[in-house]
Coordinates of C-alpha atoms and ligand atoms in Angstrom, one line a residue:
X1 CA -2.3 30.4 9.1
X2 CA -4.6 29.0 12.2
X3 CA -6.0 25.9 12.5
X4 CA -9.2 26.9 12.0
X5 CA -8.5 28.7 8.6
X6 CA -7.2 25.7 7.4
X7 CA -9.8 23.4 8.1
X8 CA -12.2 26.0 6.5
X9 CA -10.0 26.4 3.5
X10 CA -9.7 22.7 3.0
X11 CA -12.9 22.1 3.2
X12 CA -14.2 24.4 0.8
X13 CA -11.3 23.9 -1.9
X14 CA -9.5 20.1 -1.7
X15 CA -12.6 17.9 0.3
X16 CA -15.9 18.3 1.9
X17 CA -16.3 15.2 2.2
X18 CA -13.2 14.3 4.2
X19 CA -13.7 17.4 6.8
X20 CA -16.8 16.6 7.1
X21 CA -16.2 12.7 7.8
X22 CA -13.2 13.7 10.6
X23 CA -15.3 16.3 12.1
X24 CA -18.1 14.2 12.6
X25 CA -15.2 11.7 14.5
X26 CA -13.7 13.9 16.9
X27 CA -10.5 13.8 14.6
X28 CA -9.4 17.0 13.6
X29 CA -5.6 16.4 12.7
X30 CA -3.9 18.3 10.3
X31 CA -0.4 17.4 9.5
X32 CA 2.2 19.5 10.9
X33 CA 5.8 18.6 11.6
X34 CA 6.8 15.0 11.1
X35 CA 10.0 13.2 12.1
X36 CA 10.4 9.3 12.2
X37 CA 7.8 7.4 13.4
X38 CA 5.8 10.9 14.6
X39 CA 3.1 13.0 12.8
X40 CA 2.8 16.1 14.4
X41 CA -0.7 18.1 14.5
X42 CA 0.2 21.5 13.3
X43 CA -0.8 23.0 16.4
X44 CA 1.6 20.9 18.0
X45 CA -0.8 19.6 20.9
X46 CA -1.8 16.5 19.4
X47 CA 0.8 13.9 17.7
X48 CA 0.4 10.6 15.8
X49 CA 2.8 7.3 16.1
X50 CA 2.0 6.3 12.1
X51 CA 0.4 2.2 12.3
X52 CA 0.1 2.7 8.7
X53 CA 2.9 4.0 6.7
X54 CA 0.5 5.1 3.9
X55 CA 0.2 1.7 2.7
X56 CA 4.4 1.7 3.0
X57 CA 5.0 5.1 1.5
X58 CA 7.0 5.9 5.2
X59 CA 8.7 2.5 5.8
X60 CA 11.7 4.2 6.4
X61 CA 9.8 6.4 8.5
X62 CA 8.8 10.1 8.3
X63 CA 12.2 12.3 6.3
X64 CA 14.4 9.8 7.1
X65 CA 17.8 12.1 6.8
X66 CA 20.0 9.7 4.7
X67 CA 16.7 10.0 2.4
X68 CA 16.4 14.2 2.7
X69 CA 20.3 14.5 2.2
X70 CA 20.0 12.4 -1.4
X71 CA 17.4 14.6 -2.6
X72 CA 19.2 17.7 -1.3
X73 CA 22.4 16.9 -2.9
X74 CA 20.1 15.9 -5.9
X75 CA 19.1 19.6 -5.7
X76 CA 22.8 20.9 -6.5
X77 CA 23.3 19.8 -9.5
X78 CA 19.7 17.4 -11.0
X79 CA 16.3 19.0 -11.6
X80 CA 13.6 16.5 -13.0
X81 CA 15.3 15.6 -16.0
X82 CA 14.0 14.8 -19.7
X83 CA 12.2 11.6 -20.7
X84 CA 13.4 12.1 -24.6
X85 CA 17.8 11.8 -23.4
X86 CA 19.2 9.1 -22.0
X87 CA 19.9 9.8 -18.3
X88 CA 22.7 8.1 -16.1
X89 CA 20.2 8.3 -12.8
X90 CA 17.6 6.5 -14.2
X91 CA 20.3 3.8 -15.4
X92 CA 21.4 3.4 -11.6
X93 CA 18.2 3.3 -10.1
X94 CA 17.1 0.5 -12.9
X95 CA 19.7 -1.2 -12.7
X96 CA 19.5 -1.5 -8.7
X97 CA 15.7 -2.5 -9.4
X98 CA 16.8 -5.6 -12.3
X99 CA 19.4 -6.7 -10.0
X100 CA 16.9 -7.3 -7.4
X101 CA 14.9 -9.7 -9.3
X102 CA 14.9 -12.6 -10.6
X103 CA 16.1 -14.0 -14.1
X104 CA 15.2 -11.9 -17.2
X105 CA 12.9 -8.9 -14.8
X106 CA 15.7 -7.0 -16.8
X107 CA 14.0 -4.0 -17.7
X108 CA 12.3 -1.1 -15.9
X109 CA 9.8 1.4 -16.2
X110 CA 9.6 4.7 -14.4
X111 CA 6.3 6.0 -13.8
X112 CA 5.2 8.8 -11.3
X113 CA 2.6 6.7 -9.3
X114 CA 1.8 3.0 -9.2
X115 CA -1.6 3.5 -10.3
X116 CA 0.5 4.6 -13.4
X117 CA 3.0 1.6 -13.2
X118 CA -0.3 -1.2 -13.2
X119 CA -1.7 0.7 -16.2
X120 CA 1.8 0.2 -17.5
X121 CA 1.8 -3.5 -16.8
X122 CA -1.7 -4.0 -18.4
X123 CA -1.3 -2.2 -21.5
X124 CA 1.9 -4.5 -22.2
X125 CA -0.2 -7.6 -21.4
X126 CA -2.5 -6.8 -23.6
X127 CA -0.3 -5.3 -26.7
X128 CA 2.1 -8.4 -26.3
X129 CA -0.1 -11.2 -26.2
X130 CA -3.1 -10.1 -28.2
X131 CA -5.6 -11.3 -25.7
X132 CA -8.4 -9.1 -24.6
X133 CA -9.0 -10.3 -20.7
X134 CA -7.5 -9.6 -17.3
X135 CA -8.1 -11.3 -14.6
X136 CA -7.5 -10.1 -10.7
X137 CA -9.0 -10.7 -7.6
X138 CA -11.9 -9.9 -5.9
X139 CA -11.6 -6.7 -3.4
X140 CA -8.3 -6.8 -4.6
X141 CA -7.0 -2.5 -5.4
X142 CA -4.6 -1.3 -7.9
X143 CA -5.4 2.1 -7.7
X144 CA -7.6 4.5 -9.0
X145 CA -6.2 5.3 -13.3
X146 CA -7.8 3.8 -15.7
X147 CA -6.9 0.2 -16.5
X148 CA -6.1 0.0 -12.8
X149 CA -9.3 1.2 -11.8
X150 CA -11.1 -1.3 -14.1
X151 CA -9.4 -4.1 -12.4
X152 CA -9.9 -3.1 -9.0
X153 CA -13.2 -3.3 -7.2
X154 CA -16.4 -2.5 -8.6
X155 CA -17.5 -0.1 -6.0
X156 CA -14.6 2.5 -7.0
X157 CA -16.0 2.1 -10.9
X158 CA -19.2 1.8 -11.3
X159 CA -20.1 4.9 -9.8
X160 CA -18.1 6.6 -13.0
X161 CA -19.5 3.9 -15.3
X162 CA -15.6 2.6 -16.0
X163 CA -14.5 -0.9 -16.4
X164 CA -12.7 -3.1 -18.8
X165 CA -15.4 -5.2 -20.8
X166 CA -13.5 -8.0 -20.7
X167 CA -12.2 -8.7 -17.0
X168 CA -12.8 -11.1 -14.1
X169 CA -12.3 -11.1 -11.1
X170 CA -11.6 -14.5 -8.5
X171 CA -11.3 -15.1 -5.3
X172 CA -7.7 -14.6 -3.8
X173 CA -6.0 -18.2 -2.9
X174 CA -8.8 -20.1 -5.0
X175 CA -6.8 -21.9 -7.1
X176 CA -10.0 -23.7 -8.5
X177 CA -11.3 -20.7 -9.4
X178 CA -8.3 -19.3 -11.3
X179 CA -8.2 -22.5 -13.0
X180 CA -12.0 -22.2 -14.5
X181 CA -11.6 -18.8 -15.3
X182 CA -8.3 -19.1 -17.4
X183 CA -8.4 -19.4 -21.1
X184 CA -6.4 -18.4 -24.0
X185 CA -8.2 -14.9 -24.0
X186 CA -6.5 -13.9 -20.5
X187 CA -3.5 -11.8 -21.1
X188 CA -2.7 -11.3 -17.7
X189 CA -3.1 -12.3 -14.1
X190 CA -2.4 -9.4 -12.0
X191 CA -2.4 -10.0 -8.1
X192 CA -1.3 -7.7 -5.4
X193 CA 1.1 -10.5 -3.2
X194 CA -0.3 -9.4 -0.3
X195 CA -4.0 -7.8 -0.9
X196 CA -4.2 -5.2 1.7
X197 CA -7.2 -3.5 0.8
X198 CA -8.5 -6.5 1.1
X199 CA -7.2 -7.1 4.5
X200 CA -3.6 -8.1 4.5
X201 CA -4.4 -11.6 2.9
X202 CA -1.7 -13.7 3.2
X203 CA -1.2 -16.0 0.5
X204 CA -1.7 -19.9 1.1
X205 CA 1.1 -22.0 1.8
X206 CA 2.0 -23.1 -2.2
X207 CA -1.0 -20.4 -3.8
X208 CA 1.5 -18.6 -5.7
X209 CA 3.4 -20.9 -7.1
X210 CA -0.3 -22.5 -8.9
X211 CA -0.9 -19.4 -9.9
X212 CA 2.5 -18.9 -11.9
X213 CA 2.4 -22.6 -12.8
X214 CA -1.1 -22.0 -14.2
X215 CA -0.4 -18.9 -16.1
X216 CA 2.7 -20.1 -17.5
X217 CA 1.0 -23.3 -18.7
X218 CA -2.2 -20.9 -20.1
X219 CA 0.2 -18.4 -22.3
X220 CA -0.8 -16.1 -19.5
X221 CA 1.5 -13.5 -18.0
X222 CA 1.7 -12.7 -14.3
X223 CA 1.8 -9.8 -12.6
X224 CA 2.9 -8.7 -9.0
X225 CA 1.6 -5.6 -7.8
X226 CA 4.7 -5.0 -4.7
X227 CA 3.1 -1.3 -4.4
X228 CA 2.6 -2.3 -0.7
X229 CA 4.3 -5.3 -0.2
X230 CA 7.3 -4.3 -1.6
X231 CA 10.8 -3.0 -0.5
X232 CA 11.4 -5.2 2.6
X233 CA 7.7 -4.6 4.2
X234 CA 7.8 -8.4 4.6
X235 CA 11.3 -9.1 5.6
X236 CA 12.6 -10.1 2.5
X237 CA 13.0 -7.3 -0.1
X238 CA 9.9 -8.8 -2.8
X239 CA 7.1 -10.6 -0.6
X240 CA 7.5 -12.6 -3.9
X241 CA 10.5 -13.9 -2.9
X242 CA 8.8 -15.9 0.1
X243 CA 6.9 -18.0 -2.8
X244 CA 10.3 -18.3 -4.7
X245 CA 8.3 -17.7 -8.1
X246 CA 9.1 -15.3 -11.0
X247 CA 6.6 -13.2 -12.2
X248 CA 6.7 -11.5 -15.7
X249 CA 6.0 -8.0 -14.4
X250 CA 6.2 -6.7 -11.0
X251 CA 4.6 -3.1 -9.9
X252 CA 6.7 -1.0 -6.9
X253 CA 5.8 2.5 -6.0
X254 CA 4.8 3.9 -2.6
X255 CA 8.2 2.9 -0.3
X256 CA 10.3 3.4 -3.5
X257 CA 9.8 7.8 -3.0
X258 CA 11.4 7.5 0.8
X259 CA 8.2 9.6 1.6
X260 CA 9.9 12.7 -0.2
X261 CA 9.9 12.2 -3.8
X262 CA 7.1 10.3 -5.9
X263 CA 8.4 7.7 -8.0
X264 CA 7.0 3.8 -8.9
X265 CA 8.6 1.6 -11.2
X266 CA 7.6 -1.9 -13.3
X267 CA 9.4 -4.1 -13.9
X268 CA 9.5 -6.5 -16.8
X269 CA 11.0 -9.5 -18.2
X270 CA 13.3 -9.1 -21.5
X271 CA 11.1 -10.3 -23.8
X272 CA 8.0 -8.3 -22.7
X273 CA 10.2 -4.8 -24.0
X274 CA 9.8 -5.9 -27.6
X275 CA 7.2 -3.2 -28.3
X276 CA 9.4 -0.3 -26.6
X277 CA 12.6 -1.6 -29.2
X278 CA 10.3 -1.0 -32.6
X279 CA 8.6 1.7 -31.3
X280 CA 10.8 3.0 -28.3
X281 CA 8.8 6.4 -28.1
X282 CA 4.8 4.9 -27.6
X283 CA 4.9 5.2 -24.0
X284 CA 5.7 8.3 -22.1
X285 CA 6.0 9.9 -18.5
X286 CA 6.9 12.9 -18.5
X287 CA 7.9 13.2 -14.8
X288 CA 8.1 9.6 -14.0
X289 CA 11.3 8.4 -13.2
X290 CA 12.2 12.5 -12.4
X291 CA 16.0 12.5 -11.8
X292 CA 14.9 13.6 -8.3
X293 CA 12.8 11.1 -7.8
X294 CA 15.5 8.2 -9.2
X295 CA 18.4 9.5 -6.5
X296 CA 15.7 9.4 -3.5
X297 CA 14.6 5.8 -5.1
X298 CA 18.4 4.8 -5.6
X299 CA 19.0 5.4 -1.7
X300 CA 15.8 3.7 -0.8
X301 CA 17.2 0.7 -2.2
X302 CA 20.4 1.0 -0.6
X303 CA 18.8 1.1 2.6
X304 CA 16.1 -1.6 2.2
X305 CA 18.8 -4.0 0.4
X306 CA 20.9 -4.1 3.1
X307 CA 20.8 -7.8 4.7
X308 CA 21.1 -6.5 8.4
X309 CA 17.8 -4.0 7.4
X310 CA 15.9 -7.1 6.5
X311 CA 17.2 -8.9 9.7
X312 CA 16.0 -6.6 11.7
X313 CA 12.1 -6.1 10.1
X314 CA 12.1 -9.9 11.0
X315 CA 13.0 -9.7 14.0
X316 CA 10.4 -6.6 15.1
X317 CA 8.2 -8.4 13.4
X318 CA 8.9 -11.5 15.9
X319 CA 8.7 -8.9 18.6
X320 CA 5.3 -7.3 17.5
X321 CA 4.0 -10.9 16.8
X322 CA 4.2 -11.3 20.7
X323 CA 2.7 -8.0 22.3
X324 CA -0.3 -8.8 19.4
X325 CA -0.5 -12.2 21.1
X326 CA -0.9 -10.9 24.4
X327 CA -3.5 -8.4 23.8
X328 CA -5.4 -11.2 21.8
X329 CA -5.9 -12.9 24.8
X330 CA -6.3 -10.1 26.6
X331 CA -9.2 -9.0 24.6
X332 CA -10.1 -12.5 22.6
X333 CA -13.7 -11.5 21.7
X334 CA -13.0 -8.3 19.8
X335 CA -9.4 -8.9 18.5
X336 CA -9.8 -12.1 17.1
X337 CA -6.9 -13.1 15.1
X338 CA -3.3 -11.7 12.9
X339 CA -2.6 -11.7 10.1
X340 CA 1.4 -11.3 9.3
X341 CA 4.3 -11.4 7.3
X342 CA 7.3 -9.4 8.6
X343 CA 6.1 -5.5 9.5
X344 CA 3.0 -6.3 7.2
X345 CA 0.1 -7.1 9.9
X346 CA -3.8 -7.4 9.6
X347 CA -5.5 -7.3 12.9
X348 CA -8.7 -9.3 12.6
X349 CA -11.5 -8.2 14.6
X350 CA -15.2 -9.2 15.5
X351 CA -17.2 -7.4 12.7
X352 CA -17.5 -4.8 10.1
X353 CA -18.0 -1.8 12.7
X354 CA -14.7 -3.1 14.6
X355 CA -12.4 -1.4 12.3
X356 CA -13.5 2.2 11.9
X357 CA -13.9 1.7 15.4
X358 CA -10.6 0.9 16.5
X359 CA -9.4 3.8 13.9
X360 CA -10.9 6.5 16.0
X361 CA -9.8 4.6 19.4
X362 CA -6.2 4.0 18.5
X363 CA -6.3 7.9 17.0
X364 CA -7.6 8.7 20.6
X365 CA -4.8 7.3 22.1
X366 CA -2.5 8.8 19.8
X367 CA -1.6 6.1 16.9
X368 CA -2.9 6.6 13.5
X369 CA -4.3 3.0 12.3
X370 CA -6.5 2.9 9.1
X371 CA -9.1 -0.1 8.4
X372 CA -9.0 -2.0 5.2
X373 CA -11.4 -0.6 3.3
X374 CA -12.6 -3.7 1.5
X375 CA -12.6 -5.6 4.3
X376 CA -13.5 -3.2 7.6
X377 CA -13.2 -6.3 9.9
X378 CA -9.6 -5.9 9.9
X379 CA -7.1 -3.4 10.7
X380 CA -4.0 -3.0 8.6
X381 CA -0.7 -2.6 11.0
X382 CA 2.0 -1.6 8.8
X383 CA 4.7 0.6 11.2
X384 CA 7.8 2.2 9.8
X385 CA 10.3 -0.4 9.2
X386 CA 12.1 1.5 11.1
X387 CA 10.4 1.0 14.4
X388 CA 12.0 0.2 17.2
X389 CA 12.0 -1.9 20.3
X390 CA 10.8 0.6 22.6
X391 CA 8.4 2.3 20.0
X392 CA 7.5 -1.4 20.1
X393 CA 6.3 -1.5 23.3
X394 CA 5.3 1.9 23.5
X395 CA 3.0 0.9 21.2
X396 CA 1.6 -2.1 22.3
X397 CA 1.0 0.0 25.4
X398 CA -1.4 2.4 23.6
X399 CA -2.7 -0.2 22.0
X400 CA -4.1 -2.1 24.7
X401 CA -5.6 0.9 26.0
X402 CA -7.2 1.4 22.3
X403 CA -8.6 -2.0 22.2
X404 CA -10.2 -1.1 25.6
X405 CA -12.1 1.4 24.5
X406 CA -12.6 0.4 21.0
X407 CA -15.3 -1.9 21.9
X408 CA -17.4 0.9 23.5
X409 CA -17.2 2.5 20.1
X410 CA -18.1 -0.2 18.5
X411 CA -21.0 -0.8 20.3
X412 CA -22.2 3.1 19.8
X413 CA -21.3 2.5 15.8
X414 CA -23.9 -0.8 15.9
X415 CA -26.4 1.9 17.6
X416 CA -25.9 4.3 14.8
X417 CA -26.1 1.5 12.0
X418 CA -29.2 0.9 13.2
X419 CA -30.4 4.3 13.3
X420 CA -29.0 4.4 9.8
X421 CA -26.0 7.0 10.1
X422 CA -23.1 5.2 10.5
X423 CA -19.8 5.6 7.8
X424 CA -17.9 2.4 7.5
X425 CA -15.6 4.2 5.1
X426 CA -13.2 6.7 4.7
X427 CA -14.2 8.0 1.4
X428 CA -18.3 6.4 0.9
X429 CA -21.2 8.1 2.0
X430 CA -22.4 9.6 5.1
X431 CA -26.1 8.3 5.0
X432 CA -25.4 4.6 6.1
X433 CA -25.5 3.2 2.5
X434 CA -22.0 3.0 1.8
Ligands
PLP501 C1 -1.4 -2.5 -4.0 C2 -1.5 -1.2 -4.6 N1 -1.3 -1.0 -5.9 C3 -1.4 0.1 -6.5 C4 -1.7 1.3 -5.8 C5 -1.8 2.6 -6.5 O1 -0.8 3.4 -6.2 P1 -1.0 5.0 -6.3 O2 -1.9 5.5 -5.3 O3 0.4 5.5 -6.2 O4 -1.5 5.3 -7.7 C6 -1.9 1.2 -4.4 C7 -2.2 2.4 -3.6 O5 -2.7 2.4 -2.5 C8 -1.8 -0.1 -3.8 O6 -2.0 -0.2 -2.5

């Protein structure tokens, strides 16, 4: 099929929305082949180092082929399995999961996305403590279902008029205000470790362990959304770990399918699976936790386990940490600060119009780079875990030529705000009122 049919087709039947948004940027991409860190325009003229993993769907890169050879020899003999029989794959894959946690985070849930997997960890906060409240944090995302969405933030549910009645929402590291707003109708704090959405905040130095001291004194359960953070992204397997706390429930999805098969877990502690032993059959996924899916995730974890995988995401993280330095003071007005732990990066920059700017810079210069969309001051950097030194500096190369000529953009973007038509966001509207 050409290019062109495509586009057409894809605008008319899956988004009008998005070809309209990457036709108005200059950006008309569509995925071809892909192979490590590449993305390859189906054309083939055009191709894409990937600065964003899809949140860390691809940290072991685009069909890494330890990953492709567990599905395919999944293929010979597995199909997706049934959720009502017991299944020795699933067993593995959970097992792997437990093991990498700490104390009783003995049981594990399959879901098929990690929207899925937080409406999972909500309903059990709710049904096992009887309390009606969640709390999360502001700009915070969990995805888009439905007790996810009504956690998340408000301008992804009000517009559908969906939101749990009772749920707050606090600052991220505002230990103060978590205090105030905890009370013995909160079943659950649910935090992502690392909000990216938000802009790759990085936890204070002793946050998370207040939070956890605070919920355990309150009756309150804790929950870890790992969808990004996850699976080594931070050079240790759980960002968690870093803090040395143990939550009640942690979400993983994203990095857990190897980029091939879609698969997210939670994880909970013993005690929370009283609910599932009386009543074993009152939650169900029908493909999640696919037999498929659990080889692919069962690999994954091989991978990202090993100590000498971890090693080396800390050190290209040491190694990015110093061409991000360099450009800083190469270009101190506009790139302003990072934000980083291991391969998970947040590039502050001067304002609002700064990230969508860079975005279509750095996809000019052939990286794809996404801006957080609750915070568009700052660029989320998450490369495959896989990169290497000279993709390193490769990068940083077409980086500095992207900062360059990001803040002409920029300035044109500030022009168009104040003609009213500029689109800070990937999926808002086109009319400067996003
Ligand atoms: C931190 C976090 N939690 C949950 C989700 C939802 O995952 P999914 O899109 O697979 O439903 C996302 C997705 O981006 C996420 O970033």
């Amino acid at each position: 099929m050409d290019k062109k049919t495509i586009i057409k087709d894809f605008e008319t039947h899956v988004s009008a929305g998005k070809a309209a948004f990457y036709k108005k940027y200059g950006m008309d991409f569509v995925m071809g082949k892909r192979e490590g860190s590449w993305l390859y325009d189906i054309e083939g003229q055009k191709r894409l180092f990937n600065c964003h993993s899809n949140g860390g769907v691809f940290n072991l890169g685009h069909r890494h082929p330890e990953i492709i050879e567990s599905l395919r020899s999944a293929l010979d003999d597995l199909d997706i399995g049934n959720h009502h029989l017991m299944s020795q794959e699933r067993a593995v894959l959970a097992k792997q999961l437990t093991d990498s946690m700490p104390s009783d985070l003995d049981v594990c849930i399959f879901s098929v996305g990690g929207g899925e997997a937080v409406d999972l960890a909500l309903k059990i906060a709710l049904g096992h403590t009887g309390r009606p409240k969640i709390i999360s944090a502001t700009g915070g995302y969990h995805g888009h279902t439905g007790l996810a969405l009504s956690v998340g933030d408000a301008q992804y549910r009000e517009p559908f008029g969906i939101g749990l009645t009772d749920m707050e929402q606090v600052p991220f590291n505002d230990i103060a205000a978590l205090e105030a707003a905890l009370d013995d109708h909160v079943a659950a704090v649910i935090l992502e470790t690392i909000p990216a959405t938000l802009g790759m905040v990085m936890p204070e130095p002793g946050y998370l362990e207040q939070v956890s001291a605070l919920c355990d004194k309150n009756g309150t359960l804790l929950i870890m959304d790992e969808v990004q953070s996850g699976l080594g992204r931070t050079g240790k397997l759980w960002a968690f770990d870093h803090a040395g706390i143990t939550p009640d429930m942690v979400v993983i999805g994203k990095g857990l399918s190897g980029g091939i098969y879609p698969i997210a877990a939670t994880i909970i502690r013993e005690p929370l699976d009283a609910i599932f032993r009386s009543n074993p059959f009152i939650h169900i996924s029908t493909f999640g936790g696919s037999e498929l899916g659990c080889r692919v995730g069962q690999k994954v974890m091989h991978i990202s386990t090993d100590e000498a995988f971890l090693q080396r995401v800390q050190a290209a993280g040491i190694k990015l940490r110093e061409g991000l330095k360099t450009l800083r003071r190469k270009y101190p007005k506009f790139f302003t600060g990072i934000r980083q732990s291991g391969l998970m990066i947040g590039l502050e920059l001067r304002d609002e119009y700064s990230g969508p700017a860079l975005t279509k810079a750095a996809y000019d210069q052939d990286l794809l780079m996404i801006y957080a969309n609750n915070d568009t001051s700052i660029s989320q950097f998450l490369p495959p875990l896989t990169i290497t030194d000279s993709e390193i500096t490769l990068v940083m190369g077409k980086l500095d030529q992207a900062f360059n000529s990001a803040r002409k953009i920029r300035t044109a973007l500030v022009t168009k705000e104040k003609a009213g038509n500029f689109m800070k966001r990937f999926s808002g509207r086109d009319d400067g009122k996003a």
